[in-house]
CSV table of C-alpha atoms in Angstrom, one decimal:
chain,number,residue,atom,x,y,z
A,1,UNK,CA,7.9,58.0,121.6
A,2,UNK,CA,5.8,57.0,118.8
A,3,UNK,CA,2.7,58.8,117.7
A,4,UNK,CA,0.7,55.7,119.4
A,5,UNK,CA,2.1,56.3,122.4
A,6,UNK,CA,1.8,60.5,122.2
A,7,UNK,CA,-2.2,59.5,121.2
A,8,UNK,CA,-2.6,57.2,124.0
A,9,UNK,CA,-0.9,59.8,126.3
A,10,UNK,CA,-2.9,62.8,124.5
A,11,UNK,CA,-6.0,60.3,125.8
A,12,UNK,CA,-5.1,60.2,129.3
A,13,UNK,CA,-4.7,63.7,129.9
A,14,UNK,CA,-8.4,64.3,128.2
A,15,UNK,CA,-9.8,61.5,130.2
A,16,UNK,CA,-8.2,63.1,133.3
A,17,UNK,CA,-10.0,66.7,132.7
A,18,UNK,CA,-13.6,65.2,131.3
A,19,UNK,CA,-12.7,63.4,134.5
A,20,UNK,CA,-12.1,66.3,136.7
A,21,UNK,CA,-15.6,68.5,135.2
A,22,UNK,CA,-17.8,65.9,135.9
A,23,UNK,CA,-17.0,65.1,139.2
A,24,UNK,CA,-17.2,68.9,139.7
A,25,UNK,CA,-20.8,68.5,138.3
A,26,UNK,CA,-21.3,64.9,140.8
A,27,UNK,CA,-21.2,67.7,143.9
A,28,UNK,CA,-17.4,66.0,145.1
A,29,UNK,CA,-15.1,69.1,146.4
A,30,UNK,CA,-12.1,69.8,146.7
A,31,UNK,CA,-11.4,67.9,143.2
A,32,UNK,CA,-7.7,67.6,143.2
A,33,UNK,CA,-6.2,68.4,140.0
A,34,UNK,CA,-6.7,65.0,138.1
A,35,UNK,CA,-3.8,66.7,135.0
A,36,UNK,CA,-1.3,68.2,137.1
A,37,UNK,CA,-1.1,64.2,138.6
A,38,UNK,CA,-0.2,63.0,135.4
A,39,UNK,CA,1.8,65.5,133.9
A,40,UNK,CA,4.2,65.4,137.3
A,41,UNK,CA,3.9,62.1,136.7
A,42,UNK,CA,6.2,62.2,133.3
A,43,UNK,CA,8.3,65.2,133.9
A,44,UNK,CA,9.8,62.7,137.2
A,45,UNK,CA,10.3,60.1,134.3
A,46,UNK,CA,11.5,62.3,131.4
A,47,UNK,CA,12.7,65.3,132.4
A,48,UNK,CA,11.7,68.9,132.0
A,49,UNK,CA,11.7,69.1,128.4
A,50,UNK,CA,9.0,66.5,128.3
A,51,UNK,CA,7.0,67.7,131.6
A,52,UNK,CA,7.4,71.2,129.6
A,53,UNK,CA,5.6,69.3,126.8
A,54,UNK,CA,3.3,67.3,128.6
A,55,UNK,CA,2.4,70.2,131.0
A,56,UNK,CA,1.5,72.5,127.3
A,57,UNK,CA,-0.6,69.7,126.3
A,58,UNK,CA,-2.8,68.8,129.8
A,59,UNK,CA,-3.3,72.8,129.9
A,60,UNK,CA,-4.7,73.0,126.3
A,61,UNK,CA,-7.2,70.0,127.4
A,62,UNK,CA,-8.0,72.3,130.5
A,63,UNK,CA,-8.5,74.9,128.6
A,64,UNK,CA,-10.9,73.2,125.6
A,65,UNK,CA,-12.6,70.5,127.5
A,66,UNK,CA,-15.9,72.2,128.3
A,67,UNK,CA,-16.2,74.9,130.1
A,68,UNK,CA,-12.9,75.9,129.4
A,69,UNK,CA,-10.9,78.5,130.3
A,70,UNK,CA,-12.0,82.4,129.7
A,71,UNK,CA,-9.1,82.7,128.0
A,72,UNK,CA,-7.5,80.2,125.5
A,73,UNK,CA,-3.5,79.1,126.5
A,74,UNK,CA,-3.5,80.5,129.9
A,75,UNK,CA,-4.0,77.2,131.8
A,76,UNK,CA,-1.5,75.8,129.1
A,77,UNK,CA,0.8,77.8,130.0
A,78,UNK,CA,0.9,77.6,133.4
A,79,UNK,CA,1.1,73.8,133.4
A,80,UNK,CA,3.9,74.2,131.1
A,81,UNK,CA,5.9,76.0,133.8
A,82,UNK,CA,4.5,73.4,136.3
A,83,UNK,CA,5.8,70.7,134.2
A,84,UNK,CA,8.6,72.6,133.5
A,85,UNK,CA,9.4,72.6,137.2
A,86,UNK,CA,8.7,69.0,138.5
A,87,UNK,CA,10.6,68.1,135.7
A,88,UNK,CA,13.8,69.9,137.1
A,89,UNK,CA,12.9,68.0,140.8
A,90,UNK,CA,13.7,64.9,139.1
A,91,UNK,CA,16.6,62.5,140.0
A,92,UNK,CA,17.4,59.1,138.7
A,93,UNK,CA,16.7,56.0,140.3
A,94,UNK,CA,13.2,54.8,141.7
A,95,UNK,CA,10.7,57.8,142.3
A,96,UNK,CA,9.8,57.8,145.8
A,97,UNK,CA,6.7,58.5,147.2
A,98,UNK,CA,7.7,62.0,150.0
A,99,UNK,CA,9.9,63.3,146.7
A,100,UNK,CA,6.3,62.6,144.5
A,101,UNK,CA,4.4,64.5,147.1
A,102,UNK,CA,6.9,67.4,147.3
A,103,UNK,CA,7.3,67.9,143.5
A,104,UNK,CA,3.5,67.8,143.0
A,105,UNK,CA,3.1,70.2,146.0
A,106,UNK,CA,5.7,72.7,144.2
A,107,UNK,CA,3.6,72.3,140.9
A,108,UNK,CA,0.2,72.8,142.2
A,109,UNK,CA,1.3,75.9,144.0
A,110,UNK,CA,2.7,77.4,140.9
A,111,UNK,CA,-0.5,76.9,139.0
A,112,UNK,CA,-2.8,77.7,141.6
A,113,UNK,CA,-0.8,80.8,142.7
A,114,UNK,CA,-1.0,82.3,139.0
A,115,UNK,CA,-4.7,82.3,139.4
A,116,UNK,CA,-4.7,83.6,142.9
A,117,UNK,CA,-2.2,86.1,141.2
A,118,UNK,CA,-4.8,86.9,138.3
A,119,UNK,CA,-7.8,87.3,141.2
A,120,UNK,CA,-5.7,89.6,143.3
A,121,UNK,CA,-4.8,91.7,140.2
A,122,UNK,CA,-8.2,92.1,140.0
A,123,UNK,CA,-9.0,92.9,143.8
A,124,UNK,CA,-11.2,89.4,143.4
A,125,UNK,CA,-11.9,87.2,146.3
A,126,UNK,CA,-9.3,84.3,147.2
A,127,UNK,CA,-9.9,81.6,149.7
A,128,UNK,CA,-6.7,80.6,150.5
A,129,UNK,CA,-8.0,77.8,152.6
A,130,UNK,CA,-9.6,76.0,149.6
A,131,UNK,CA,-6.6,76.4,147.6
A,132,UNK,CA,-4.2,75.3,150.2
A,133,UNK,CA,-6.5,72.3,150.3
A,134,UNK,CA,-6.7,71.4,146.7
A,135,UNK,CA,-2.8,71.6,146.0
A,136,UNK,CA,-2.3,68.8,149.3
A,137,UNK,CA,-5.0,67.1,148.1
A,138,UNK,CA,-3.3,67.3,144.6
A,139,UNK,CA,-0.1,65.9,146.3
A,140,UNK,CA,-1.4,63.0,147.9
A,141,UNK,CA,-3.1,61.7,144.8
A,142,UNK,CA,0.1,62.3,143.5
A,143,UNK,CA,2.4,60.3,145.9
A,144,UNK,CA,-0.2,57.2,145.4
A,145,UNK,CA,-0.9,57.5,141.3
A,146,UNK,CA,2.7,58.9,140.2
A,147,UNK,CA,4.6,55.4,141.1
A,148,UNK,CA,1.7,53.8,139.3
A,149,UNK,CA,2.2,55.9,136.2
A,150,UNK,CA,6.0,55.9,136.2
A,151,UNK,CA,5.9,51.7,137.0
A,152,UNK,CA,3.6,51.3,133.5
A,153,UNK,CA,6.3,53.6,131.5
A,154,UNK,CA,9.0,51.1,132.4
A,155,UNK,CA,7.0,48.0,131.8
A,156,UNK,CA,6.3,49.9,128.3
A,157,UNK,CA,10.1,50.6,128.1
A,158,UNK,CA,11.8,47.0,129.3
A,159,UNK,CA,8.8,45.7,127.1
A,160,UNK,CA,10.2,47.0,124.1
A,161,UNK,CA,14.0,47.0,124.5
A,162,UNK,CA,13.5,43.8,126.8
B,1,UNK,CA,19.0,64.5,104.9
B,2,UNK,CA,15.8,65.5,107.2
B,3,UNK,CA,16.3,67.0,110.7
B,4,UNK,CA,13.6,65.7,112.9
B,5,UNK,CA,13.1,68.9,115.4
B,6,UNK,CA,14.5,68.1,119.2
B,7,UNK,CA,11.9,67.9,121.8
B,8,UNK,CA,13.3,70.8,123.7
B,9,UNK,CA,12.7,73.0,120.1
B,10,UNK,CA,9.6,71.1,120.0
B,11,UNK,CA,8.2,72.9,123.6
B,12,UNK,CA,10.2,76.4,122.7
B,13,UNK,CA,7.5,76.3,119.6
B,14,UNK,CA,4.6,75.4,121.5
B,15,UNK,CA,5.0,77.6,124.1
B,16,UNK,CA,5.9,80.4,122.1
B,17,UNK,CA,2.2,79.4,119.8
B,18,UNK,CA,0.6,79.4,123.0
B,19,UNK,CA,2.0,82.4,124.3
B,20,UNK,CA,0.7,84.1,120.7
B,21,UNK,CA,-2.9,82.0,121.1
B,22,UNK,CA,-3.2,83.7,124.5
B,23,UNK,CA,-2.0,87.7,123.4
B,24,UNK,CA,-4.8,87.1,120.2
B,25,UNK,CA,-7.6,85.9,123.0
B,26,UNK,CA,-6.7,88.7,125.1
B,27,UNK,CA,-6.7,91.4,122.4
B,28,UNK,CA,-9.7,90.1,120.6
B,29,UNK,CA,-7.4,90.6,117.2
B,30,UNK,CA,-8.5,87.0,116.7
B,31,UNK,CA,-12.0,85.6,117.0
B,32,UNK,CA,-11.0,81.7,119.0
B,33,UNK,CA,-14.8,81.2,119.3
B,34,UNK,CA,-14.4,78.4,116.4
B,35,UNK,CA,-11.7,76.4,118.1
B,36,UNK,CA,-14.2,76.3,121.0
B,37,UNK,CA,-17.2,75.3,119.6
B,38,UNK,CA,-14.9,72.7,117.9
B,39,UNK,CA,-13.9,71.6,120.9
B,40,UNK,CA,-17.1,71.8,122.5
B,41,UNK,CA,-18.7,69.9,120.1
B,42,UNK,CA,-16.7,67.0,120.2
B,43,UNK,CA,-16.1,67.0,123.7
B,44,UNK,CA,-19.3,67.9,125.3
B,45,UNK,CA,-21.3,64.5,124.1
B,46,UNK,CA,-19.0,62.4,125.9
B,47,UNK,CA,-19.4,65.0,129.4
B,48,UNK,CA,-23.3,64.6,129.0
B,49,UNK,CA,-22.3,60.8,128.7
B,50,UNK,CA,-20.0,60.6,131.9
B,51,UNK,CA,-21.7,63.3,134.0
B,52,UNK,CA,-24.2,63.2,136.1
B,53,UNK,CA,-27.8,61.7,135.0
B,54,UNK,CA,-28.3,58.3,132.7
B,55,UNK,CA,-26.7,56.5,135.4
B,56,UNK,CA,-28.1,52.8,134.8
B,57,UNK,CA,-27.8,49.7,137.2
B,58,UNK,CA,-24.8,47.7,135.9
B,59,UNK,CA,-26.2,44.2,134.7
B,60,UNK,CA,-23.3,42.6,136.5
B,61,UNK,CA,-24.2,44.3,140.0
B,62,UNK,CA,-25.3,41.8,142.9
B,63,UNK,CA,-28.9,42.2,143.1
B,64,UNK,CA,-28.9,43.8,146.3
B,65,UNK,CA,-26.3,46.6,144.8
B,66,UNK,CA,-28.7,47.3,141.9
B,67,UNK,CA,-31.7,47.5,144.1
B,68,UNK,CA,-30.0,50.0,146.2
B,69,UNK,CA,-28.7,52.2,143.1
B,70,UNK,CA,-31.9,52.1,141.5
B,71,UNK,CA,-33.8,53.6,145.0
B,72,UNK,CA,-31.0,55.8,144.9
B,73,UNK,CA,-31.9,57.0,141.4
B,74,UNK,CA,-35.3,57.2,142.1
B,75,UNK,CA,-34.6,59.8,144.8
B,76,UNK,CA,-32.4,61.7,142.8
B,77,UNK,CA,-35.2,61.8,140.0
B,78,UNK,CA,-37.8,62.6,142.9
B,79,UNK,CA,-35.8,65.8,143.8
B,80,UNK,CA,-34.8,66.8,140.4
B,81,UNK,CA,-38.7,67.5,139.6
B,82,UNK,CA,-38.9,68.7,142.5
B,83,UNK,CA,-35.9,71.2,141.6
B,84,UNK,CA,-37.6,71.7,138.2
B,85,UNK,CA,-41.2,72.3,139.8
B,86,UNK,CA,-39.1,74.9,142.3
B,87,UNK,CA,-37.9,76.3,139.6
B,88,UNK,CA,-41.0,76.6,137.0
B,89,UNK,CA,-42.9,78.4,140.2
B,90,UNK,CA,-40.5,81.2,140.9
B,91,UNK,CA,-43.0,84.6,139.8
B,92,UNK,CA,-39.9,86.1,138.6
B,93,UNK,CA,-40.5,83.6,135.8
B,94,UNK,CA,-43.7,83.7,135.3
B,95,UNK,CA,-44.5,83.3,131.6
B,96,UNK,CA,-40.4,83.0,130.6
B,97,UNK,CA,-40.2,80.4,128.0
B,98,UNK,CA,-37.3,78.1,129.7
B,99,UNK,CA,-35.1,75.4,128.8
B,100,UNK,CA,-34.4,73.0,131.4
B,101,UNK,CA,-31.2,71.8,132.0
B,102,UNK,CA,-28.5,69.8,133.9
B,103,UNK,CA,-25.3,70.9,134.7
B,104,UNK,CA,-22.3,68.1,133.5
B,105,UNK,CA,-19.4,69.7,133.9
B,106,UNK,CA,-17.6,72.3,136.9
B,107,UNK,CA,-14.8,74.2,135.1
B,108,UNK,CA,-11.3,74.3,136.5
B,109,UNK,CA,-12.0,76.4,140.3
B,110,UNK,CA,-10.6,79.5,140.4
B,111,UNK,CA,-9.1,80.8,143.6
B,112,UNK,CA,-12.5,81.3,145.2
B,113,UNK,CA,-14.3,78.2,144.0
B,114,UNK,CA,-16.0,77.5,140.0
B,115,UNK,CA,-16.4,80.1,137.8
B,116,UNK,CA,-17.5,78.2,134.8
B,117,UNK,CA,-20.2,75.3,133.9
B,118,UNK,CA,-21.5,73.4,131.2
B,119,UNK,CA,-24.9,72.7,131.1
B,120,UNK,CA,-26.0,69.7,128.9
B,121,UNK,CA,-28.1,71.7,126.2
B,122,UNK,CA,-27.1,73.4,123.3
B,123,UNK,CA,-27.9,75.4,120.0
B,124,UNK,CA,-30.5,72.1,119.1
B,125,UNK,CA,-32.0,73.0,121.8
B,126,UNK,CA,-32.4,76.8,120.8
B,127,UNK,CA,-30.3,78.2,123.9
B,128,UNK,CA,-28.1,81.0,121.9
B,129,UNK,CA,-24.7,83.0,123.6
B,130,UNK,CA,-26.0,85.9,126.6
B,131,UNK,CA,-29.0,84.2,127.5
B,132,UNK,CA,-29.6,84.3,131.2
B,133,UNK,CA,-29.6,81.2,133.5
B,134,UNK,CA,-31.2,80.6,136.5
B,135,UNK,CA,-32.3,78.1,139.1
B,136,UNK,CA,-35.0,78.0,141.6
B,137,UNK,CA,-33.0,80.5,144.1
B,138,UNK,CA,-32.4,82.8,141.3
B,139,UNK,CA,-29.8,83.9,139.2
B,140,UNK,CA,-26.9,81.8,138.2
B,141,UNK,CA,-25.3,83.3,135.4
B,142,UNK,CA,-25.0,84.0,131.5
B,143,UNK,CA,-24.0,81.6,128.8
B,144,UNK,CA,-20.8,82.4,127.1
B,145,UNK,CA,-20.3,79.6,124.3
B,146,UNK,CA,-22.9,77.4,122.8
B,147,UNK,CA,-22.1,74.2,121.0
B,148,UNK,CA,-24.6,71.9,119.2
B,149,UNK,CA,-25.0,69.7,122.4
B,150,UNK,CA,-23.7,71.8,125.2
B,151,UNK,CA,-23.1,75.5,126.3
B,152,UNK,CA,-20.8,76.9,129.2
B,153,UNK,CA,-22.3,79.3,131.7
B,154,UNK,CA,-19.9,82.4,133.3
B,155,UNK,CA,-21.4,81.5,136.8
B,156,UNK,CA,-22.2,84.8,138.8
B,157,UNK,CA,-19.5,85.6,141.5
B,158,UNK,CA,-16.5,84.9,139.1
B,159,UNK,CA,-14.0,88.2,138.6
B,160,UNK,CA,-15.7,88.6,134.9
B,161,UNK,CA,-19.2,88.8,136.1
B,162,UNK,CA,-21.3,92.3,136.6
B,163,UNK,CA,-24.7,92.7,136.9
B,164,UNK,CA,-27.0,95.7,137.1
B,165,UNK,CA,-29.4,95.6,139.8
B,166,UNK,CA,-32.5,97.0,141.7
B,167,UNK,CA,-32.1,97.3,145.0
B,168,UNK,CA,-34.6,97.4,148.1
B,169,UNK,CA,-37.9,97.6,147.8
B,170,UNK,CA,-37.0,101.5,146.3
B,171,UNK,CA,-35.3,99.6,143.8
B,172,UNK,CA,-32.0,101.9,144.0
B,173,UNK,CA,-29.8,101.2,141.1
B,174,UNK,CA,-27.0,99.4,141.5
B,175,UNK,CA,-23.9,97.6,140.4
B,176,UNK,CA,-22.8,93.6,141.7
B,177,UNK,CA,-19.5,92.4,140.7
B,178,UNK,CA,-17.5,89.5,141.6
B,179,UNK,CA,-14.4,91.7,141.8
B,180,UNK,CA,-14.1,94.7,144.5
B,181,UNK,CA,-15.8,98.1,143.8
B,182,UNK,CA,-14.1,101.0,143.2
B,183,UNK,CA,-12.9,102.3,145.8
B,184,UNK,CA,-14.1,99.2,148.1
B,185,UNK,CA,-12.3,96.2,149.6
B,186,UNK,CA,-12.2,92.8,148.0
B,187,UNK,CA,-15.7,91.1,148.9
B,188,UNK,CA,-15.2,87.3,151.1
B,189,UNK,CA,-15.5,84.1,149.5
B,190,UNK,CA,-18.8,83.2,148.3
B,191,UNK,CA,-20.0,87.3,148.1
B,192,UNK,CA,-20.1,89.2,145.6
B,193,UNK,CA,-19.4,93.6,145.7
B,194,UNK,CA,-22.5,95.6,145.4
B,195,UNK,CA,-22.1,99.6,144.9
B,196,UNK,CA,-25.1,101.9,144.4
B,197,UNK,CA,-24.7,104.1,141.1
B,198,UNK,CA,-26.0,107.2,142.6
B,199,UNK,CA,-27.5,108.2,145.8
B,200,UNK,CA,-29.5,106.3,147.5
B,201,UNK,CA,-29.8,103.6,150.4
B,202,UNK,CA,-29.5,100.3,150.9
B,203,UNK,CA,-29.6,97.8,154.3
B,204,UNK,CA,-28.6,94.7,155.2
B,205,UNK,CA,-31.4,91.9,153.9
B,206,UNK,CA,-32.4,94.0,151.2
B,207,UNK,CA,-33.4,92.1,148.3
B,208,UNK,CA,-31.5,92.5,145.0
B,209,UNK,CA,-32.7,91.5,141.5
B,210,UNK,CA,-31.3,92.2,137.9
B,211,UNK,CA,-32.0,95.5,136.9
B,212,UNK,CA,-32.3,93.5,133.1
B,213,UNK,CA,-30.6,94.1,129.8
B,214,UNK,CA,-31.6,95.7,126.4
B,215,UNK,CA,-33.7,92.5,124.8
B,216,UNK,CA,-33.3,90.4,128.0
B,217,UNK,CA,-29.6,89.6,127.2
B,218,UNK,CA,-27.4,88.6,128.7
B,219,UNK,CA,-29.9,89.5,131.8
B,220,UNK,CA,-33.7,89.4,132.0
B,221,UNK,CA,-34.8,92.0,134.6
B,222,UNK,CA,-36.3,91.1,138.0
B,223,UNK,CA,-34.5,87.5,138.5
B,224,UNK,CA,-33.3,87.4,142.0
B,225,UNK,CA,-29.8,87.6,143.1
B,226,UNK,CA,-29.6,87.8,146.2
B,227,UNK,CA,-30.1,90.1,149.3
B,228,UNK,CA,-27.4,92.6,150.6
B,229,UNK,CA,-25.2,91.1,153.3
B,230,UNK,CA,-23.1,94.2,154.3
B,231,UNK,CA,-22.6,98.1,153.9
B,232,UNK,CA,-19.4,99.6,154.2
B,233,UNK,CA,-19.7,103.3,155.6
B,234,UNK,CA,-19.6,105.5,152.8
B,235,UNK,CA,-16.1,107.3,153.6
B,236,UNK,CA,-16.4,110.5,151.7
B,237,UNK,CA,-17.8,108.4,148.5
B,238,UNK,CA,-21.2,109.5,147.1
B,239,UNK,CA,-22.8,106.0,146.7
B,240,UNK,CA,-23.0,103.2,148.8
B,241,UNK,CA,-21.0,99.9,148.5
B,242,UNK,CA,-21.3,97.0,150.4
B,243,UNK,CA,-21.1,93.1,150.0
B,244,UNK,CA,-24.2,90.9,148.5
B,245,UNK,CA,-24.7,87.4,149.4
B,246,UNK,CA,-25.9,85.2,146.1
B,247,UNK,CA,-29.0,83.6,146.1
B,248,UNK,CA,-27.4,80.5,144.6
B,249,UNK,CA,-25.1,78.4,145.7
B,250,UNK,CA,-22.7,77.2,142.3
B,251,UNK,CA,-21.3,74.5,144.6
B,252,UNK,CA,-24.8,72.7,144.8
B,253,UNK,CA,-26.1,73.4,141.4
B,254,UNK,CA,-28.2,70.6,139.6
B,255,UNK,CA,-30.7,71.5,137.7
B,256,UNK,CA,-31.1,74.8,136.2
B,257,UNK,CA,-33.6,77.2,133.2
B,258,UNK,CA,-32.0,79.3,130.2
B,259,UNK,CA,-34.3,81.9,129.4
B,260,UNK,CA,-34.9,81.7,125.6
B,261,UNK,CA,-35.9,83.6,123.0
B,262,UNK,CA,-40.2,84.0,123.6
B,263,UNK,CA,-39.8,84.2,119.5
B,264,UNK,CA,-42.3,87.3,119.6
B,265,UNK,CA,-44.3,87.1,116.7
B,266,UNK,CA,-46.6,90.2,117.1
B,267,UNK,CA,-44.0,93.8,117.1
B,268,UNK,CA,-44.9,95.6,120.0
B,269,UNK,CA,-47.6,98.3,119.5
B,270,UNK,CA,-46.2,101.7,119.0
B,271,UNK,CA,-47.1,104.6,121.5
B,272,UNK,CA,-47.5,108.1,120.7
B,273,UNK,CA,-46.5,110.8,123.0
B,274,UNK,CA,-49.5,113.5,123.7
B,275,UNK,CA,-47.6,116.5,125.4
């Protein structure tokens, strides 16, 4: 990948959180998680290595696109693992919508159950409902956007090596 | 001959700078507020751009579809005074220079709904880190980070979050939290904990307001916060704890006041004890 295509992939994950905060601020709820989407969306079509990567990256937008996180790298580091994960889900051949929805489902849960771990560890309040709601919601985007994503980073590819 | 580094070196490196980013923000043995306000300030412009507010008829809309957004805007305008007058009226306020502002951006929801927003003023507009914020229920938080255009607010409720308060019309001393007392159970979604800090009494429906901070910040005193929704019997504890239901929903937030600086020009007159 060259650095155009790392800057133009850099600009979809910030588009995706400034995304995410303002329709937080427009009154919609449950926002599903607009990153996570797009980083399962390249660890199905490179691996885990590059989910990994791509997970690091959509966290560290998370976690500087205002308000941010309390604290700096958490949120990177948990969609690291996420990416990390969905990446491993991955087979070869054409990426099917139930397999989408099921490796997006197992992604959102890891994220959002490190932050129902970090409430808990507090004795905070958890509304498992909510969450439970936000990681399906999360994988139905997912099912629909994913194919979109993973289509475009072949037309890229057959564009280039024809 | 130059090694390029493999990608899977590539995300060992980053995690492990991440993992060292993260031990340095937890520690404190690094001030990160820089990289913030960095970020803030180039990112916050283009929230105030895309959230909510500004919205203009697109040229290319049918005529009907313009007419209809434009009523629409007109309503949302209508209540947003009326929000703004709402708020300006509270007596809690009374005489509080205020800044008035919008919210753009809801933060990342934690496991019982947001814990962070931005609000679409900054330093310009003389808003400065602890300043309280509040809408026309009451109190809605404290600001955390200011950026030239923007600043995010730790929303009351989140774990972080404690308040001192006055309870009852006695006003008993208290403590709200958005984590479980000592000794207490976790409070539901949407509560917050409330313990007493001596003895004392408090009942359901009581009214609770900020007890208020040294210098107003991060909490100017007698802001409501809500009114107390529970008591938990006080099994062989000395204080009371119970649950307190926020006077502000975050979910619905629109427009909200920063309490600023009244820039006091005149010290305060000295008093001298006669005993």
């Amino acid at each position: 990948m060259g650095p155009l295509g790392l800057l133009l992939r850099v600009a979809a994950l910030v588009v995706a959180g400034v995304l995410a905060v303002t329709l937080g601020a427009r009154h919609v709820a449950p926002v599903p998680d607009l990153v996570l989407v797009l980083v399962v969306a390249w660890a199905l079509w490179r691996g885990p290595v590059a989910g990994g990567l791509a997970g690091l990256l959509g966290g560290w937008v998370l976690d500087l696109v205002p308000p941010g996180a309390a604290v700096l790298g958490l949120h990177a580091l948990a969609y690291g693992a996420a990416g990390l994960l969905a990446g491993r889900l991955r087979v070869t051949g054409p990426v099917a919508a139930p397999r989408v929805a099921g490796a997006t489902l197992a992604a959102a849960v890891l994220v959002e159950g490190l932050d129902v771990l970090r409430a808990l560890a507090v004795r905070a309040p958890v509304d498992l409902l909510e969450v439970g709601v936000r990681c399906l919601l999360t994988a139905t985007l997912a099912a629909l956007v994913v194919p979109l994503v993973v289509g475009a980073e072949r037309a890229v590819l057959r564009r280039r090596f024809g | 001959m130059r090694h390029r580094p493999t990608p899977r070196r590539l995300a060992v490196a980053a995690a492990l700078l991440t993992v060292l980013v993260v031990l340095a923000d937890l520690s404190g043995a690094l001030d990160l507020s820089p990289v913030r306000t960095l970020a803030a300030a180039g990112l916050g412009p283009l929230e105030r751009v895309a959230g909510p507010g500004g919205d203009e008829a697109s040229r290319l809309r049918a005529e009907n579809t313009e007419l209809r957004t434009r009523l629409a805007d007109a309503d949302r305008r209508l209540a947003e005074s009326a929000d703004a007058r709402a708020l300006l009226s509270d007596p809690a306020l009374e005489g509080r220079p205020l800044v008035l502002a919008r919210v753009v951006g809801v933060g990342a929801p934690g496991p019982a709904g947001p814990e962070r927003v931005t609000l679409d003023v900054g330093s310009r507009d003389g808003v400065e880190v602890d300043r309280t914020v509040v809408a026309a229920g009451g109190l809605v938080g404290r600001v955390v980070a200011v950026a030239p255009w923007t600043c995010d607010v730790l929303l009351l409720g989140g774990p972080d979050v404690t308040v001192g308060v006055r309870v009852g019309s006695a006003g008993v001393l208290g403590e709200a939290s958005g984590s479980a007392a000592e000794g207490a159970a976790p409070p539901p979604p949407g509560s917050m904990s409330l313990s007493l800090v001596g003895a004392g009494a408090m009942a359901a429906g009581d009214p609770v307001t900020t007890l208020g901070s040294a210098g107003g910040r991060p909490f100017v005193a007698g802001i409501r916060v809500g009114t107390v929704g529970s008591v938990a019997p006080a099994a062989g504890r000395l204080a009371a704890t119970g649950t307190l239901e926020p006077a502000v929903d975050p979910a619905t937030l629109d427009v909200v006041g920063v309490v600023v600086d009244p820039q006091r020009s005149t010290p305060r007159p000295t008093a001298t004890g006669s005993g």
